[in-house]
Coordinates of C-alpha atoms and ligand atoms in Angstrom, one line a residue:
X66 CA 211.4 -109.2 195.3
X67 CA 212.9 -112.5 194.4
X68 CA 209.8 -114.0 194.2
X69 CA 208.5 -111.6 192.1
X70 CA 211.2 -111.2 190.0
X71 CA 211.1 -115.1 189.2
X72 CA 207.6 -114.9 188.3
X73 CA 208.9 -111.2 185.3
X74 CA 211.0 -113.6 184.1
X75 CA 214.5 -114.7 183.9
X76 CA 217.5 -112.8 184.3
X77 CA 220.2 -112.6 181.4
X78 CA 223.1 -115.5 181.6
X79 CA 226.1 -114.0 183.6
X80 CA 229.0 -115.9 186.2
X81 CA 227.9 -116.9 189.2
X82 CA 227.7 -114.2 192.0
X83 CA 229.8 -114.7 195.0
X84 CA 227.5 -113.7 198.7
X85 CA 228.3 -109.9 199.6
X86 CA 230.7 -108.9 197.0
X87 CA 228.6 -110.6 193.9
X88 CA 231.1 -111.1 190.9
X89 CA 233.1 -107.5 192.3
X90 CA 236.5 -110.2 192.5
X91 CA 235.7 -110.6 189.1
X92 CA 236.7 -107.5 187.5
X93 CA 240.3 -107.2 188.6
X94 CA 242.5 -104.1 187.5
X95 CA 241.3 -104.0 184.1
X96 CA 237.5 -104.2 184.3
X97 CA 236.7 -104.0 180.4
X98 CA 239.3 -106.9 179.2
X99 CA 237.6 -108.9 182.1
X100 CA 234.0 -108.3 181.4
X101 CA 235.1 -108.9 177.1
X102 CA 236.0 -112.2 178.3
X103 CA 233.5 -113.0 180.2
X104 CA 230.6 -112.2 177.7
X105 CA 232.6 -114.5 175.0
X106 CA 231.0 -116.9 177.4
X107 CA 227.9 -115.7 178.4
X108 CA 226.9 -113.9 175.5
X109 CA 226.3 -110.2 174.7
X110 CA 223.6 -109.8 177.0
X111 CA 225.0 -110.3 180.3
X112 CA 223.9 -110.2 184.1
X113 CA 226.7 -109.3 186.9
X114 CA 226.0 -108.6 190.3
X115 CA 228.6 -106.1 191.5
X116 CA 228.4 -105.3 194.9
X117 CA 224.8 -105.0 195.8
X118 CA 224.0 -103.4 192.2
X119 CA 222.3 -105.5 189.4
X120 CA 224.7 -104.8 186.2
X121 CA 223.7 -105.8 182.9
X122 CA 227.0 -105.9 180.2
X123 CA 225.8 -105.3 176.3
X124 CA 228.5 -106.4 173.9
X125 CA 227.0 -106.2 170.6
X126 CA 226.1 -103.7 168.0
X127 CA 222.4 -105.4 167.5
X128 CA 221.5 -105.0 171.4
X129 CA 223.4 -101.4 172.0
X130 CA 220.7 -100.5 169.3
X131 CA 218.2 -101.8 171.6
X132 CA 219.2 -100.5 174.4
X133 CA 220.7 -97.1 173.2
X134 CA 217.8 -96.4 170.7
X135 CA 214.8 -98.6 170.2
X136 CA 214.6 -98.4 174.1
X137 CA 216.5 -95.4 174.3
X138 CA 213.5 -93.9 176.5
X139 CA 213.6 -96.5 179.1
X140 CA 217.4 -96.7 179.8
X141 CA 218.3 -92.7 179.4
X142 CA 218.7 -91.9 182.4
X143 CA 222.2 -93.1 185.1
X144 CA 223.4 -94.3 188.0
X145 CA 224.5 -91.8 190.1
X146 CA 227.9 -92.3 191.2
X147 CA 228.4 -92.0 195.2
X148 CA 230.8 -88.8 195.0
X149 CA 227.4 -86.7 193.2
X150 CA 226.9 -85.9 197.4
X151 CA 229.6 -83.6 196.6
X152 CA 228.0 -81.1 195.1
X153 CA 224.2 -81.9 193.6
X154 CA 225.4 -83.9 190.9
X155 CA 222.3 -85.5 190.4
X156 CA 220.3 -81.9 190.5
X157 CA 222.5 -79.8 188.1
X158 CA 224.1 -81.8 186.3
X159 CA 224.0 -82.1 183.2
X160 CA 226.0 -85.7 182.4
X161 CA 224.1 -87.2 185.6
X162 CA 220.2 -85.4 185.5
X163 CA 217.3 -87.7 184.3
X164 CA 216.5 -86.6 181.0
X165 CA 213.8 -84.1 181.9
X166 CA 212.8 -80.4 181.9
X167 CA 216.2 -78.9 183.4
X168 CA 218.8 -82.0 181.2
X169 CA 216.6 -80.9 177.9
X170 CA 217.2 -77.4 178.7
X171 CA 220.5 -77.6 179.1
X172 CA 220.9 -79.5 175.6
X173 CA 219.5 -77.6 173.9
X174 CA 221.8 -75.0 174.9
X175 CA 224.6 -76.8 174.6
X176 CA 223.4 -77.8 170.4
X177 CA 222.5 -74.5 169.7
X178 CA 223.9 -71.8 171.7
X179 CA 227.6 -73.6 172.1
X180 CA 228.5 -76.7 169.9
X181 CA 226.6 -75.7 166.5
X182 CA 228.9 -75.1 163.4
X183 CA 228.1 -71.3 163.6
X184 CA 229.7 -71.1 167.0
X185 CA 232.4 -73.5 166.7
X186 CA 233.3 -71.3 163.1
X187 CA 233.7 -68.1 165.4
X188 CA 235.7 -69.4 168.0
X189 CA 237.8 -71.5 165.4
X190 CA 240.8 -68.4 166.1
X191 CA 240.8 -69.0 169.0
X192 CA 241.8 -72.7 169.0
X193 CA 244.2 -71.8 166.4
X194 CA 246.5 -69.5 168.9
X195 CA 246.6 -72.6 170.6
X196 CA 247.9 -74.5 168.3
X197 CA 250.8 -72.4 167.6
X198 CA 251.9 -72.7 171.1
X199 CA 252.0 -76.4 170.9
X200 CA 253.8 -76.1 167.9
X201 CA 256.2 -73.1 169.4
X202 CA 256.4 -75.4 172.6
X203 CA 257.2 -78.8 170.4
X204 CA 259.6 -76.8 168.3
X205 CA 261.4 -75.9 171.0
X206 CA 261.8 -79.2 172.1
X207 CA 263.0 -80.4 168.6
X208 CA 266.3 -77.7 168.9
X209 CA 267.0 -78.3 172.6
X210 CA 266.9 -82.3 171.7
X211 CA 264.3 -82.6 174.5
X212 CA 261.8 -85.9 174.5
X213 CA 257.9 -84.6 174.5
X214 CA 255.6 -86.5 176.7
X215 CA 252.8 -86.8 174.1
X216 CA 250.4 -87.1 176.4
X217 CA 250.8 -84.4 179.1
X218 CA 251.1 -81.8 175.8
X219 CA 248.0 -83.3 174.3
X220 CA 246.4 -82.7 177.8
X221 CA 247.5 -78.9 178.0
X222 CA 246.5 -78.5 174.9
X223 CA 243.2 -79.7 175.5
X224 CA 242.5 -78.0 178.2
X225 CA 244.3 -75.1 176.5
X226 CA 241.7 -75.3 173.5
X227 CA 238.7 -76.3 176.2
X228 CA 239.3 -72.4 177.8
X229 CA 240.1 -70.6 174.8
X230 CA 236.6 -71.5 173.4
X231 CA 234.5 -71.1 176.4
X232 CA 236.3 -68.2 178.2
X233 CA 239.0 -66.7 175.4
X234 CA 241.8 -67.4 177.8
X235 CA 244.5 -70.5 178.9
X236 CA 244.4 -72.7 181.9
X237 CA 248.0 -74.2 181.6
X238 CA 250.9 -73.5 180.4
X239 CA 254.1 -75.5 178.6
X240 CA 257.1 -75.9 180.7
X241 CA 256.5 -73.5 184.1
X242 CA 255.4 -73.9 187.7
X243 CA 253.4 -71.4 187.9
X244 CA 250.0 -70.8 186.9
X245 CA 250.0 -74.6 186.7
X246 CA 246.9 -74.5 189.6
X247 CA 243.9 -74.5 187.3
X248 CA 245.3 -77.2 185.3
X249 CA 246.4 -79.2 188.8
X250 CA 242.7 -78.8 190.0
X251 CA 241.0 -80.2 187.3
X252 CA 243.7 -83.2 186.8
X253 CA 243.2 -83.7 190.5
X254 CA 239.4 -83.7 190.2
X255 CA 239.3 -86.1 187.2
X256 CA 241.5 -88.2 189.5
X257 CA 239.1 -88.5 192.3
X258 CA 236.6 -89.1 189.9
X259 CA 238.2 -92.1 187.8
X260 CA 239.0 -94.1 191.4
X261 CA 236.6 -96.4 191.4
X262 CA 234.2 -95.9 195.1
X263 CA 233.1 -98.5 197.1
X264 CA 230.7 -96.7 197.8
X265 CA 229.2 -97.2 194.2
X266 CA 229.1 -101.3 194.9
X267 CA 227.6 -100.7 198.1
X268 CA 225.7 -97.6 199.0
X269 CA 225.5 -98.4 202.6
X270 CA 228.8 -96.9 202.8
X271 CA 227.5 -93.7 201.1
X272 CA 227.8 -91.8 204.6
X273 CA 231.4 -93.4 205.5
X274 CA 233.1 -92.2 202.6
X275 CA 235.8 -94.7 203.1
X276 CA 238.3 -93.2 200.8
X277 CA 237.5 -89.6 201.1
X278 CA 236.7 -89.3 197.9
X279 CA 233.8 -87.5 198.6
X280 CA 235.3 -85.0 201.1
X281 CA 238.3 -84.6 197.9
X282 CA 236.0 -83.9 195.4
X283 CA 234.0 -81.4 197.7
X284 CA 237.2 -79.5 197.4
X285 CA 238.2 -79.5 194.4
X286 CA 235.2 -78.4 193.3
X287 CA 235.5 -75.4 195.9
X288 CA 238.2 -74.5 194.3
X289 CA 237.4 -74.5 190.6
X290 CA 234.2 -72.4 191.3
X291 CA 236.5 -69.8 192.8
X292 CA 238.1 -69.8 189.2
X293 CA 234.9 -69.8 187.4
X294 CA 233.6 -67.0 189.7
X295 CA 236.1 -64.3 188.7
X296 CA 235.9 -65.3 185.0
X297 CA 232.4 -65.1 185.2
X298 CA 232.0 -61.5 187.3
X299 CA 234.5 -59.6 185.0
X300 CA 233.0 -60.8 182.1
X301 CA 229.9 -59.6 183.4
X302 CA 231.2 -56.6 184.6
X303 CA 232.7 -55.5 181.4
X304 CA 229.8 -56.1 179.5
X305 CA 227.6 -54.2 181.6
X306 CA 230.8 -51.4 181.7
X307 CA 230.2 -49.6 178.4
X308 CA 228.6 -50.7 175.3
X309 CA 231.3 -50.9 173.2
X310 CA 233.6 -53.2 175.4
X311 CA 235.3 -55.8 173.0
X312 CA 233.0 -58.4 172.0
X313 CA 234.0 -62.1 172.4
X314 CA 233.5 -64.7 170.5
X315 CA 233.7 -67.1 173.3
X316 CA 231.2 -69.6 174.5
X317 CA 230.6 -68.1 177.4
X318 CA 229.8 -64.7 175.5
X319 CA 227.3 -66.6 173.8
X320 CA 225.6 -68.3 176.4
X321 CA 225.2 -64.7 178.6
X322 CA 223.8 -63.2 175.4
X323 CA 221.4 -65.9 175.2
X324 CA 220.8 -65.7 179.0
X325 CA 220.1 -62.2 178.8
X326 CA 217.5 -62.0 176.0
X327 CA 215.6 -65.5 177.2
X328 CA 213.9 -66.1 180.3
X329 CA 216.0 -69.2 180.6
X330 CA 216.5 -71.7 183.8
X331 CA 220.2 -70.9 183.5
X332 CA 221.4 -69.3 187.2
X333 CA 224.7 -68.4 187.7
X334 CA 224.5 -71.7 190.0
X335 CA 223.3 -73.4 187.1
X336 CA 225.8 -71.9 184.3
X337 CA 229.2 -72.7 186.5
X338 CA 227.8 -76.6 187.0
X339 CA 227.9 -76.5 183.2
X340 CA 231.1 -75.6 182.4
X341 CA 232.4 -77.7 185.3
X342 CA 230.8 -80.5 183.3
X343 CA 232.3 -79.3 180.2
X344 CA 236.0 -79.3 181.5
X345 CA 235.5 -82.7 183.2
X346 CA 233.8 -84.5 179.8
X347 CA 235.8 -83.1 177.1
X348 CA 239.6 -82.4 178.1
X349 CA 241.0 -86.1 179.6
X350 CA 238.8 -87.9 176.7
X351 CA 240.1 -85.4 173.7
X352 CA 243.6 -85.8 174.8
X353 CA 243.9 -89.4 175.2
X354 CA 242.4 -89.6 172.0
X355 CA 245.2 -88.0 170.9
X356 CA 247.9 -89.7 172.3
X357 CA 246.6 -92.9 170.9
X358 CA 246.4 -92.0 167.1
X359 CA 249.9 -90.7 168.1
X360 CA 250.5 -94.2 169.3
X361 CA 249.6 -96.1 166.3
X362 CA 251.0 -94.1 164.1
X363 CA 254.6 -94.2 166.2
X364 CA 253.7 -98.0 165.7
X365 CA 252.7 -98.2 162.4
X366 CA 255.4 -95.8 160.6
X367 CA 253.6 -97.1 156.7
X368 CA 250.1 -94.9 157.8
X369 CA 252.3 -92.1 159.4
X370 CA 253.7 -91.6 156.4
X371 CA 250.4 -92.3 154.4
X372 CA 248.8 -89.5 156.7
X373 CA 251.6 -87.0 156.6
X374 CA 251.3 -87.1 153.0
X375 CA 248.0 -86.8 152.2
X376 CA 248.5 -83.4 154.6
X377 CA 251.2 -81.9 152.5
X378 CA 249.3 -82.8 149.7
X379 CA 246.3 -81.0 150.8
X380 CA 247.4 -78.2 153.3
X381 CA 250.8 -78.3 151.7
X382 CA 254.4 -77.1 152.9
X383 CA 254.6 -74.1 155.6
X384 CA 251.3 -74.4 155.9
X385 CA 249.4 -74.6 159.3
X386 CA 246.4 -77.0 159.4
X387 CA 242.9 -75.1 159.7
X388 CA 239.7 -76.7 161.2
X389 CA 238.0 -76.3 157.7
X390 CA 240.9 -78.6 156.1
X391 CA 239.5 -81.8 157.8
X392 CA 236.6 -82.6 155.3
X393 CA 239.1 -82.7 152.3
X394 CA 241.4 -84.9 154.8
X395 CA 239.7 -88.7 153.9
X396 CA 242.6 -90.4 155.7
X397 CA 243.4 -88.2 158.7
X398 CA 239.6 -89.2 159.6
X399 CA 240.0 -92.7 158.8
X400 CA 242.7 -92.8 161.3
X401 CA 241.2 -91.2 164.2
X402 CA 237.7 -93.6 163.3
X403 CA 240.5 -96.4 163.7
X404 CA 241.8 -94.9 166.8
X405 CA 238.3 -94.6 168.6
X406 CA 237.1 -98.2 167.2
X407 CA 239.9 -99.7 169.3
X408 CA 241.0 -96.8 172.0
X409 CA 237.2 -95.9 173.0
X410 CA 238.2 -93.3 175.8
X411 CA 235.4 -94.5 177.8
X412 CA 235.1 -98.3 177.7
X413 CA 231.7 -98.2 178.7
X414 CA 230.3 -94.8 177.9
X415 CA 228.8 -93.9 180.7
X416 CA 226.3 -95.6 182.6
X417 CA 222.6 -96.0 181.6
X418 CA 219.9 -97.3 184.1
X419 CA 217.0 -98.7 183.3
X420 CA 213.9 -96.8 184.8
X421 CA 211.9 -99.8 185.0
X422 CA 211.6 -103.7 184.4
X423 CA 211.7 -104.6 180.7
X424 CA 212.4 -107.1 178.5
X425 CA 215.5 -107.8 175.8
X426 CA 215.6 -110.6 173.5
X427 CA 213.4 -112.6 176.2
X428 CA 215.7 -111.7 179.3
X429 CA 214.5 -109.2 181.9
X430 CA 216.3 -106.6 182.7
X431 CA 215.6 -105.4 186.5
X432 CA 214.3 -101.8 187.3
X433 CA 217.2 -99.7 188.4
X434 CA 220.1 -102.0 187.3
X435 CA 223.1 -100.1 185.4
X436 CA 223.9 -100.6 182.1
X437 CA 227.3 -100.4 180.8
X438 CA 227.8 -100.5 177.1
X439 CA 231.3 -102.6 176.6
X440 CA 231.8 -100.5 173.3
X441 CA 235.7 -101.7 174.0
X442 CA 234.3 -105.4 173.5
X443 CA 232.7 -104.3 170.3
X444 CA 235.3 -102.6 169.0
X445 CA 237.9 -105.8 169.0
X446 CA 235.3 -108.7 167.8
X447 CA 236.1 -110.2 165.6
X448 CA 233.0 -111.2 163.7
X449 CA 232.6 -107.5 163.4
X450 CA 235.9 -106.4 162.1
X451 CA 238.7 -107.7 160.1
X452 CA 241.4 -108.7 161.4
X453 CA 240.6 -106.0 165.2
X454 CA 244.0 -106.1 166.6
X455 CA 245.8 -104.7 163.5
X456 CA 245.9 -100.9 163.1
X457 CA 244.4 -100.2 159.8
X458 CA 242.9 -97.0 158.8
X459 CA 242.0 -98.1 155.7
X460 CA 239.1 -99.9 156.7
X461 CA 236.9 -96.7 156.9
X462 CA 238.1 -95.7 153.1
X463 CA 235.5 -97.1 150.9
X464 CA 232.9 -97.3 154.0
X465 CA 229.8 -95.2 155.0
X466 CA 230.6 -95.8 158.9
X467 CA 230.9 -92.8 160.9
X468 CA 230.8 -92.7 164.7
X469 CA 227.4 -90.0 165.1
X470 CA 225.9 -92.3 166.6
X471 CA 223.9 -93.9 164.0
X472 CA 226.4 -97.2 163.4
X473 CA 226.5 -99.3 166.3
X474 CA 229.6 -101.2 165.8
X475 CA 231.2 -97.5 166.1
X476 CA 229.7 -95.7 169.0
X477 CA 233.0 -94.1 171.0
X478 CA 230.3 -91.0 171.8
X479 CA 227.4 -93.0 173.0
X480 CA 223.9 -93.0 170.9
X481 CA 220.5 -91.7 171.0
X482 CA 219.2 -88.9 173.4
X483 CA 222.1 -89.0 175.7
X484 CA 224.6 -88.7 173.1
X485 CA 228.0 -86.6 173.7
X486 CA 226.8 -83.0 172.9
X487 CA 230.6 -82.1 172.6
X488 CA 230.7 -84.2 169.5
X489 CA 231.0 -81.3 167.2
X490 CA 233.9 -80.0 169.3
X491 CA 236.1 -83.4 169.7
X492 CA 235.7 -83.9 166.3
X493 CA 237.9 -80.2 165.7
X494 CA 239.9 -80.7 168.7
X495 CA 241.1 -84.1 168.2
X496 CA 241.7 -83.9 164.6
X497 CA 243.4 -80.7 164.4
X498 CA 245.8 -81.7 167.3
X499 CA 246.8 -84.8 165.7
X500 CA 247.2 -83.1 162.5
X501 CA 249.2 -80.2 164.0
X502 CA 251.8 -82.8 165.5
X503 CA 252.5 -84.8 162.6
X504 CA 252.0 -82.3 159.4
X505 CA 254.9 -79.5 161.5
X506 CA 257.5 -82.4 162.9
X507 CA 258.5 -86.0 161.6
X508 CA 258.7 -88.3 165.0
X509 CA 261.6 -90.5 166.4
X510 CA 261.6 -92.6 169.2
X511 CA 263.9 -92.8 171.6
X512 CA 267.3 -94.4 171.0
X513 CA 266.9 -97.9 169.5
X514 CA 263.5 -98.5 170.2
X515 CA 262.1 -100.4 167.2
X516 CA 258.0 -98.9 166.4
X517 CA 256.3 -102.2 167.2
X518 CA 258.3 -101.8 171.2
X519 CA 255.7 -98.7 171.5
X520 CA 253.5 -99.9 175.0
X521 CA 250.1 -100.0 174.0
X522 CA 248.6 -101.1 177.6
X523 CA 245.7 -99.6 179.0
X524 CA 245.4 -98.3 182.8
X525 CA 241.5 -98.6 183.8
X526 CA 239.7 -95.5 184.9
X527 CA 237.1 -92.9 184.1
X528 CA 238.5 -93.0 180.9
X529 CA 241.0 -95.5 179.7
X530 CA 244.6 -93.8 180.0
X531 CA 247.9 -95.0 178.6
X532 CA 249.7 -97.4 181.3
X533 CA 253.2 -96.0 180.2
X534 CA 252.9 -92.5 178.8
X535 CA 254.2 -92.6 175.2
X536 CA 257.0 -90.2 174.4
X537 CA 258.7 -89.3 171.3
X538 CA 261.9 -86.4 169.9
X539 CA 260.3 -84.3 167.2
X540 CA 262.2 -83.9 164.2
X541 CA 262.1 -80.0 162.6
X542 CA 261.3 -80.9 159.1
Ligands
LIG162 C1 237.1 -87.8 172.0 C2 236.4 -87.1 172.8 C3 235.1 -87.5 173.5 C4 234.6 -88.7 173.6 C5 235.1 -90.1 173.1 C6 233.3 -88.6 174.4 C7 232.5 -89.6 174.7 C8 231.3 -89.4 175.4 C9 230.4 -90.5 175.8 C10 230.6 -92.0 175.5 C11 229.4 -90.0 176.5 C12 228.1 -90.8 177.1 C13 227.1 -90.9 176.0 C14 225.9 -91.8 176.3 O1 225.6 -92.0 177.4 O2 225.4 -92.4 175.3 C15 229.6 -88.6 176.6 C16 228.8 -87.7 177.2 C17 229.1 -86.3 177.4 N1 230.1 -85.6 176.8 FE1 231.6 -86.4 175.7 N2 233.2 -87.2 174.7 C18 234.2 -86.5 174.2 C19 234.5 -85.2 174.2 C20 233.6 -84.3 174.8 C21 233.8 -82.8 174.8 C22 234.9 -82.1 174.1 C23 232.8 -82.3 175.5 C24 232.4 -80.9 175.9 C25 233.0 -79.8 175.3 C26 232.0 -83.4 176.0 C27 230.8 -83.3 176.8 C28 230.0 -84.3 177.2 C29 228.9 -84.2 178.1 C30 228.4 -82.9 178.8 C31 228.3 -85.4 178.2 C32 227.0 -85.8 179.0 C33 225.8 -85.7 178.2 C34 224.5 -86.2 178.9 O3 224.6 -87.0 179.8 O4 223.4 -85.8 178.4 N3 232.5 -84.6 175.6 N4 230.8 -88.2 175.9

């Protein structure tokens, strides 16, 4: 194949691969700083061998475009990711499926039976009871004097809103031990999924499982389908019950309606692997979100106040912050843009592969190598942005840049076909959660900490978690 690979023409520039392990040494604990640096040198178009996997790095707006769009047939499918043996990953799926009959299917489901505005409008009350329980659970905080881990309530939260929209009902609760499991399983399971898997650098150990990860996510995902079961039974039962039993405005109510009037592919099999997916893609990422814009803003105190503001100004005093608020909020969205520009949740969205040999500004990209998209890279260049390293909302102001996938030097959700369908949803979540938290409390920090002392490093993982948990006293205003 080397021969033949020679004669399809040269490989992209890239450090040179080490026997066995290839240039594995070379990502060290914090894979996307490592891989930034290395493309300042070999450019944005860059070759890696990691393990036994060909890995191409992009690192720039103009060839994401390429790769995401103009080629967006060729590379939209992934790399499945050892653990998938757990449970059919690659069958049901919907993040890890080719994009074909069954993927397509489930899209479209997902844009028009779940995420579109009409949907998201019903269920909007829903999210809102959630709300006032962070806000009960912070203000309570505020009179015992008690420091709130920003992340771990941005996290129940998340989930919190995540089960209130697809099933009208919490996972996790503030402050108690019990009922804590379904929030333990899927923390666990995002766990087992973020370790990185030897088995992914060298499938041969596929059948070993060398950390168990495999036989760990096998039962966690036992476990959550015993969760999803009941919910799913009862609400069938009490639809089928009587005719007049209370209608939901759910997600889930949504997609049995449309399940019962189309002759869809969607099994009960089918349905749970969906909102499996759902938990797993859209409560970690919301919620770190989250506790970064909390981040900068604990660290820049001039745009907390800016933002704060420009809510009192707009919701105004005693008032809670609705979903429908956020289009007449300019800078609130300007600072969660600025957030995702330089906290992507996911470093490398997640991984393409191309489905056969092809060509890239005269390289060749190799059939079946994964592609990781450093939008983390992007995001700090600086002959992309001014001045990346400061914090500054502003930026977005007087711009037409939004992150829908259409501007590649802003692509936190991916682009093209594969694009995150939970989009629409984030985009609520994330803004309403921030806007919660700072509009109902001012924010200290803890005894003689000075705003710039606020850790902003980054632990490596599935998605890209704070290294030290940032925690702040709310102040009753
Ligand atoms: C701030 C929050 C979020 C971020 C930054 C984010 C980011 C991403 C990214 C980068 C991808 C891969 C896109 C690509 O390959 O081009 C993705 C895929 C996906 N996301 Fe999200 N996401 C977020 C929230 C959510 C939410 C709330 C949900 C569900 C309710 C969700 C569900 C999914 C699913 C199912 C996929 C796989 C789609 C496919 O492979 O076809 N995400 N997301």
């Amino acid at each position: 194949s080397n021969l033949r690979r020679q004669r399809s023409g040269k490989l992209p520039p890239g450090p040179y691969p080490f026997p066995i392990i290839g240039n594995i040494l070379q990502l060290g604990k914090t894979p996307h700083q490592s891989l930034t640096k290395l493309s300042k040198i070999y450019g944005p178009l860059m070759y890696l061998k990691l393990g036994r996997r060909n890995t191409i790095v992009v690192s720039s707006p103009d060839i994401a475009k390429q790769v995401l769009q103009k080629h967006g047939q060729v590379f939209s499918s992934r790399t499945i990711p050892a653990a998938s043996a757990a449970y059919d990953l690659s069958l049901k799926s919907l993040v890890w499926l080719p994009v074909a009959c069954k993927w397509r299917n489930l899209r479209k489901i997902c844009k028009e039976q779940m995420f579109s505005s009409h949907r998201l409008d019903a269920s909007q009350r829903l999210r809102q009871e959630k709300l006032k329980k962070l806000c009960d659970y912070v203000h309570d905080c505020c009179i015992n004097d008690q420091v709130v881990d920003i992340g771990d309530a941005a996290f129940i939260t998340s989930l919190n809103l995540m089960s209130a929209t697809l099933f009208s009902i919490d996972f996790a609760q503030f402050n108690s031990d019990s009922s804590q499991q379904t929030k333990e399983i899927i923390r666990g399971l995002m766990e087992v999924a973020a370790a990185p898997n030897l088995a992914d650098f060298f499938p041969v150990l596929q059948f070993v499982d060398p950390q168990g990860i495999v036989r760990k996510t096998k039962s966690y995902v036992a476990k959550v389908f015993v969760v999803f079961d009941d919910l799913i039974n009862q609400r069938l039962k009490s639809r089928g019950g009587s005719l007049d039993h209370p209608v939901k405005n759910d997600l889930l109510e949504a997609i049995l309606d449309h399940s019962q009037t189309n002759e869809s592919e969607l099994t009960f099999d089918v349905l749970k692997h969906l909102l499996l997916d759902l938990f797993l893609a859209g409560t970690d990422t919301t919620s770190i979100t989250v506790e970064w814009a909390m981040t900068e803003l604990l660290r820049n105190p001039e745009k907390m106040s800016k933002a704060k503001n420009e809510l009192m100004t707009v919701v105004g005093r005693n008032k809670q912050v609705e979903e429908s608020d956020i289009s007449r909020l300019p800078y609130l969205q300007s600072v969660i843009k600025e957030t995702l520009r330089y906290h992507s949740p996911g470093p490398f969205l997640i991984p393409r592969k191309a489905e056969v040999d092809i060509k890239i500004n005269g390289y060749t990209i190799p059939k079946d190598a994964q592609i990781l998209v450093n939008v983390w890279a992007i995001g700090r260049d600086s002959n992309i942005w001014l001045n990346p390293d400061s914090f500054e909302p502003e930026r977005f102001l007087d711009r037409e840049i939004d992150f829908t996938g259409r501007d590649f030097e802003l692509i936190p959700f991916g682009s093209g076909r594969r694009i995150c369908p939970g989009l629409p949803l984030a985009y609520r979540m994330v803004h309403i959660m921030v806007a919660t938290l700072i509009h109902n409390f001012d924010w200290k920090l803890e005894q003689g900490m000075k705003p710039k002392e606020v850790d902003i490093n980054e632990k490596f993982g599935l998605s890209l978690q704070k290294a030290v948990p940032l925690k702040a006293f709310p102040v009753k205003l």
